[in-house]
Amino acid sequence: MELYRICFRSKIEWANVSPELQKELDYSLTRIRRMNRRKGVTGALLMGNTHVLHYLEGQPGPVLDTLYCVMQDTRVGEMEAIFHEPAPSRLFPNSLMLFRDLTSGEAVELHPALQFQIDRPTRLSYDEGLNALCCFSEEVRESRVINRMMLV
């Protein structure tokens, strides 16, 4: 099976986001994960104060369909491609859509430089985008190992 991956950053259009952000996030993530399950797409969203880093992986058709769906979302503003390429393997094989809020909480404490990196006005490089994702890919892998150990 051919794997493809896309990473891009988008500006958040706060005027189009509900004042009840947590409810909107919960609803959107539930919907995204349901659609990704049907399409075989996995990935991650890293949210800063002004931008979101998006990462999608799976077969090329479903990944591109998901990208086109994102492009129609009025909450998503200016988009910047970071990379799009064949993928040697999945970074998030068991995550229909990992979400991390880099504005507060544990994610910020563990990775304090990422919020600035996601929100900065200059372009992100390939390595910066991939390194940001790998921080959380490793976290997911480690938690799976711990869960397996607890089940034994």
Rosetta silent file (secondary structure, phi, psi, omega in degrees, C-alpha in Angstrom):
SEQUENCE: MELYRICFRSKIEWANVSPELQKELDYSLTRIRRMNRRKGVTGALLMGNTHVLHYLEGQPGPVLDTLYCVMQDTRVGEMEAIFHEPAPSRLFPNSLMLFRDLTSGEAVELHPALQFQIDRPTRLSYDEGLNALCCFSEEVRESRVINRMMLV
SCORE:     score description
SCORE:     0.000 S_00000001
   1 L     0.000  127.004  178.560    0.000    0.000    0.000 S_00000001
   2 L   -75.715  130.622  177.215    1.411    3.365   -1.021 S_00000001
   3 L  -108.402  145.057 -179.922    1.594    5.921    1.785 S_00000001
   4 E  -135.219  149.670  177.998    1.560    9.665    1.309 S_00000001
   5 E  -139.884  147.940  179.322    1.940   12.494    3.796 S_00000001
   6 E  -133.298  135.517  173.638    1.217   16.205    3.842 S_00000001
   7 E  -130.080  129.313  177.935    2.267   18.764    6.416 S_00000001
   8 E  -148.348  161.252  178.075    1.066   22.356    6.297 S_00000001
   9 E  -118.201  140.138  177.812    0.491   25.281    8.591 S_00000001
  10 E  -129.832  148.999  175.146   -2.608   27.445    8.537 S_00000001
  11 E   -79.866  139.000  178.141   -3.534   30.726   10.142 S_00000001
  12 E   -81.989  127.013  175.009   -6.524   30.502   12.490 S_00000001
  13 L   -91.263   84.824 -173.996   -9.427   32.735   11.409 S_00000001
  14 H   -59.891  -26.894  178.280  -10.621   33.545   14.932 S_00000001
  15 H   -63.317  -22.488 -178.553  -13.594   35.560   13.600 S_00000001
  16 H  -103.171    9.214 -179.996  -15.020   32.241   12.320 S_00000001
  17 L  -103.812  137.930  179.652  -14.390   30.273   15.518 S_00000001
  18 L   -61.754  144.847  174.589  -17.101   29.839   18.138 S_00000001
  19 L   -61.137  -24.205  177.489  -16.623   31.684   21.449 S_00000001
  20 L   -92.194   73.277 -172.425  -17.067   28.245   23.057 S_00000001
  21 H   -56.700  -45.644 -176.281  -13.730   26.978   21.768 S_00000001
  22 H   -61.619  -42.568  177.657  -13.600   23.734   23.755 S_00000001
  23 H   -62.801  -42.186  179.710  -17.035   22.610   22.515 S_00000001
  24 H   -64.813  -41.528  177.190  -16.071   23.465   18.946 S_00000001
  25 H   -62.187  -47.363 -179.915  -12.789   21.571   19.270 S_00000001
  26 H   -58.860  -46.698  179.623  -14.517   18.512   20.735 S_00000001
  27 H   -62.457  -48.783 -177.229  -17.149   18.496   17.983 S_00000001
  28 H   -63.335  -44.281 -179.675  -14.607   19.059   15.197 S_00000001
  29 H   -65.823  -37.739  176.275  -12.184   16.419   16.446 S_00000001
  30 H   -61.750  -44.690  179.773  -14.957   13.838   16.807 S_00000001
  31 H   -65.012  -46.595  179.709  -16.070   14.537   13.235 S_00000001
  32 H   -59.514  -46.439 -177.548  -12.503   14.496   11.864 S_00000001
  33 H   -65.868  -36.873  177.352  -11.698   11.203   13.595 S_00000001
  34 H   -63.378  -45.946  179.912  -14.899    9.580   12.320 S_00000001
  35 H   -66.268  -41.408 -179.816  -14.100   10.629    8.737 S_00000001
  36 H   -64.517  -36.167  177.926  -10.445    9.582    9.065 S_00000001
  37 H   -60.078  -45.297 -179.963  -11.453    6.132   10.334 S_00000001
  38 H   -65.292  -34.562 -174.683  -13.535    5.583    7.191 S_00000001
  39 H   -93.344  -10.933 -177.214  -10.762    6.860    4.895 S_00000001
  40 L    75.793   26.713 -179.647   -7.773    5.237    6.615 S_00000001
  41 L  -100.184  138.030  173.340   -6.163    8.620    7.310 S_00000001
  42 E  -124.857  169.539  179.743   -4.138    9.302   10.447 S_00000001
  43 E   166.084 -160.799 -175.859   -2.371   12.449   11.572 S_00000001
  44 E  -153.056  151.329  171.875   -1.959   15.290   14.016 S_00000001
  45 E  -127.707  124.096  176.141   -3.010   18.875   14.727 S_00000001
  46 E  -114.817  114.049 -173.742   -0.772   21.125   16.814 S_00000001
  47 E  -102.197  125.265  172.580   -2.566   24.350   17.758 S_00000001
  48 L  -102.122 -162.854  178.314   -0.777   27.550   18.707 S_00000001
  49 L   -75.880  -31.356 -175.433   -2.261   30.994   19.390 S_00000001
  50 L  -123.894  -16.695 -175.942   -2.376   32.072   15.745 S_00000001
  51 E  -136.952  162.236  173.043   -1.628   28.976   13.650 S_00000001
  52 E  -126.551  134.374  172.228   -2.259   25.241   13.437 S_00000001
  53 E   -94.291  122.149 -178.449    0.244   22.700   12.162 S_00000001
  54 E  -107.461  140.250  175.113   -1.640   19.992   10.224 S_00000001
  55 E  -139.496  126.791 -179.581   -0.255   16.569    9.364 S_00000001
  56 E  -127.275  140.447  177.799   -2.112   13.944    7.316 S_00000001
  57 E  -144.417  147.254 -179.753   -0.928   10.476    6.279 S_00000001
  58 E   154.611 -159.629  175.856   -2.473    7.578    4.411 S_00000001
  59 L   -68.783  147.523 -174.002   -3.196    6.590    0.813 S_00000001
  60 H   -53.563  -47.016 -178.044   -2.787    9.539   -1.590 S_00000001
  61 H   -58.245  -55.673  178.902   -6.467    9.858   -2.615 S_00000001
  62 H   -61.966  -35.907  178.479   -7.951    9.999    0.892 S_00000001
  63 H   -64.695  -44.868  179.022   -5.165   12.301    2.141 S_00000001
  64 H   -67.078  -37.645  175.477   -5.796   14.752   -0.712 S_00000001
  65 H   -59.059  -42.256  179.635   -9.578   14.519   -0.177 S_00000001
  66 H   -65.661  -41.247  176.956   -9.014   15.440    3.468 S_00000001
  67 H   -59.405  -45.168  179.631   -6.788   18.353    2.455 S_00000001
  68 H   -62.918  -35.658  176.864   -9.505   19.674    0.111 S_00000001
  69 H   -64.415  -44.171  178.549  -12.022   19.395    2.960 S_00000001
  70 H   -60.147  -40.141 -177.447   -9.713   21.436    5.234 S_00000001
  71 H   -64.018  -21.351  179.332   -9.362   24.071    2.507 S_00000001
  72 L   -86.576  -11.589 -176.002  -13.157   24.599    2.594 S_00000001
  73 L   -75.279  123.264 -177.835  -13.218   25.261    6.364 S_00000001
  74 L   -69.859  -14.551  177.102  -13.791   28.960    7.069 S_00000001
  75 L   -79.964  -13.082 -178.949  -11.797   28.708   10.306 S_00000001
  76 E   -98.364  119.430  179.669   -8.712   27.909    8.250 S_00000001
  77 E   -97.169 -143.928 -177.896   -6.976   30.947    6.810 S_00000001
  78 E   -49.119  132.069 -177.901   -3.792   31.347    4.826 S_00000001
  79 E  -113.225  143.421  179.400   -2.072   27.992    4.305 S_00000001
  80 E  -127.761  117.371  177.242    1.645   27.276    3.963 S_00000001
  81 E   -71.078  134.224  176.057    2.869   23.933    2.606 S_00000001
  82 E  -105.495  -48.217  169.591    5.744   22.481    4.596 S_00000001
  83 E  -160.224  155.598  171.832    6.065   19.147    2.806 S_00000001
  84 E  -149.957  125.101 -170.806    4.096   16.657    0.743 S_00000001
  85 E  -168.364  164.429  169.875    5.712   13.407   -0.266 S_00000001
  86 E   -60.717  145.541 -177.801    5.540    9.634   -0.265 S_00000001
  87 L  -109.449  132.214  177.882    5.849    8.369    3.305 S_00000001
  88 L   -68.502  -31.032  177.765    8.147    5.495    4.277 S_00000001
  89 L  -164.468  173.905  179.069    5.804    4.680    7.206 S_00000001
  90 L   -84.804  138.412  171.989    3.194    6.345    9.406 S_00000001
  91 L   -79.329  -32.367 -175.694    4.273    8.689   12.198 S_00000001
  92 L  -125.999   63.586 -172.632    0.864    8.312   13.903 S_00000001
  93 L   -61.500  -27.527 -177.706   -0.293    4.789   12.968 S_00000001
  94 L  -115.127   23.299 -178.269   -2.889    4.532   15.743 S_00000001
  95 L  -123.689  104.506  179.708   -4.011    8.147   15.933 S_00000001
  96 L   -61.007  -30.464  169.792   -6.994    9.101   13.817 S_00000001
  97 L  -172.815   94.780  175.192   -6.103   12.719   14.691 S_00000001
  98 E   -66.065  137.547  177.261   -3.789   13.516   17.558 S_00000001
  99 E  -128.132  131.109  173.324   -4.519   16.991   18.926 S_00000001
 100 E  -132.874  128.999  176.263   -2.245   19.065   21.119 S_00000001
 101 E   -91.046  112.723 -177.633   -2.996   22.583   22.338 S_00000001
 102 L   -92.189   16.282  179.667    0.330   24.388   22.501 S_00000001
 103 L   -96.104  -18.041  179.794   -1.138   27.436   24.223 S_00000001
 104 L  -165.146  168.218  172.597   -1.297   25.961   27.717 S_00000001
 105 L    85.379 -161.818 -172.254   -0.943   22.824   29.766 S_00000001
 106 H   -62.430  -39.423 -179.342    1.330   19.830   29.636 S_00000001
 107 H   -58.922  -38.952  179.298    2.237   20.059   25.929 S_00000001
 108 H   -68.920  -41.337 -179.976    3.697   23.535   26.505 S_00000001
 109 H   -63.739  -39.460 -179.009    5.619   22.385   29.568 S_00000001
 110 H   -76.443  -31.444 -175.110    7.134   19.432   27.709 S_00000001
 111 L  -136.150   68.441 -171.983    7.890   21.344   24.489 S_00000001
 112 H   -62.001  -28.224 -176.869    8.104   25.073   25.353 S_00000001
 113 H   -80.084  -16.412 -173.562    9.678   26.195   22.043 S_00000001
 114 H   -66.782  -37.135 -179.383    6.997   24.660   19.831 S_00000001
 115 H   -60.213  -47.065  178.699    4.328   27.330   20.359 S_00000001
 116 H   -60.488  -43.004 -178.957    6.679   30.048   19.191 S_00000001
 117 H   -62.398  -45.038 -179.467    7.765   27.906   16.268 S_00000001
 118 H   -65.451  -38.709 -173.639    4.175   27.162   15.184 S_00000001
 119 H   -90.807  -12.079 -174.148    3.079   30.805   15.552 S_00000001
 120 L   -61.124  152.325 -175.177    6.088   32.679   14.203 S_00000001
 121 L   -75.508  -17.500 -179.293    5.514   34.822   11.108 S_00000001
 122 L   -89.488  160.534 -177.769    8.299   33.259    9.002 S_00000001
 123 L   -60.219  149.415  172.161    8.021   29.989    7.092 S_00000001
 124 L   -90.866  140.972  176.564    8.651   26.662    8.789 S_00000001
 125 L   -83.534  167.990  175.360   11.290   24.441    7.221 S_00000001
 126 H   -54.312  -51.867 -177.590   10.836   20.767    6.418 S_00000001
 127 H   -62.218  -39.688  179.403   13.008   19.790    9.391 S_00000001
 128 H   -64.497  -43.501  178.767   11.167   22.111   11.798 S_00000001
 129 H   -63.597  -47.767 -178.847    7.783   20.712   10.792 S_00000001
 130 H   -65.847  -40.683  178.863    8.915   17.107   10.983 S_00000001
 131 H   -63.941  -39.677  177.448   10.726   17.621   14.299 S_00000001
 132 H   -60.793  -43.439 -179.829    7.620   19.214   15.868 S_00000001
 133 H   -67.284  -39.734 -177.980    5.551   16.204   14.800 S_00000001
 134 H   -63.686  -29.592  175.577    8.152   13.706   15.980 S_00000001
 135 H   -54.018  -43.813 -175.019    7.952   15.120   19.529 S_00000001
 136 H   -89.435  -25.778  174.880    4.375   13.874   19.733 S_00000001
 137 H   -62.670  -43.524  177.233    4.836   10.777   17.590 S_00000001
 138 H   -63.409  -40.183  178.863    7.337    9.508   20.151 S_00000001
 139 H   -58.952  -43.298  179.944    4.927   10.384   22.979 S_00000001
 140 H   -66.145  -43.478  178.873    2.225    8.248   21.340 S_00000001
 141 H   -61.508  -44.793 -179.551    4.634    5.335   20.807 S_00000001
 142 H   -62.552  -40.309 -179.625    5.825    5.489   24.427 S_00000001
 143 H   -68.132  -33.523  176.710    2.267    5.483   25.773 S_00000001
 144 H   -65.222  -40.580  179.300    1.429    2.410   23.635 S_00000001
 145 H   -64.182  -44.107  179.275    4.431    0.561   25.072 S_00000001
 146 H   -62.837  -43.626  178.637    3.410    1.472   28.633 S_00000001
 147 H   -60.171  -43.157  178.577   -0.183    0.352   27.954 S_00000001
 148 H   -62.234  -42.716 -179.454    1.039   -2.996   26.612 S_00000001
 149 H   -62.456  -37.372 -178.514    3.278   -3.477   29.642 S_00000001
 150 H   -70.793  -27.561 -178.770    0.345   -2.780   31.972 S_00000001
 151 H   -81.339  -17.883 -177.061   -1.808   -5.351   30.166 S_00000001
 152 L   -77.146    0.000    0.000    0.779   -8.147   30.493 S_00000001
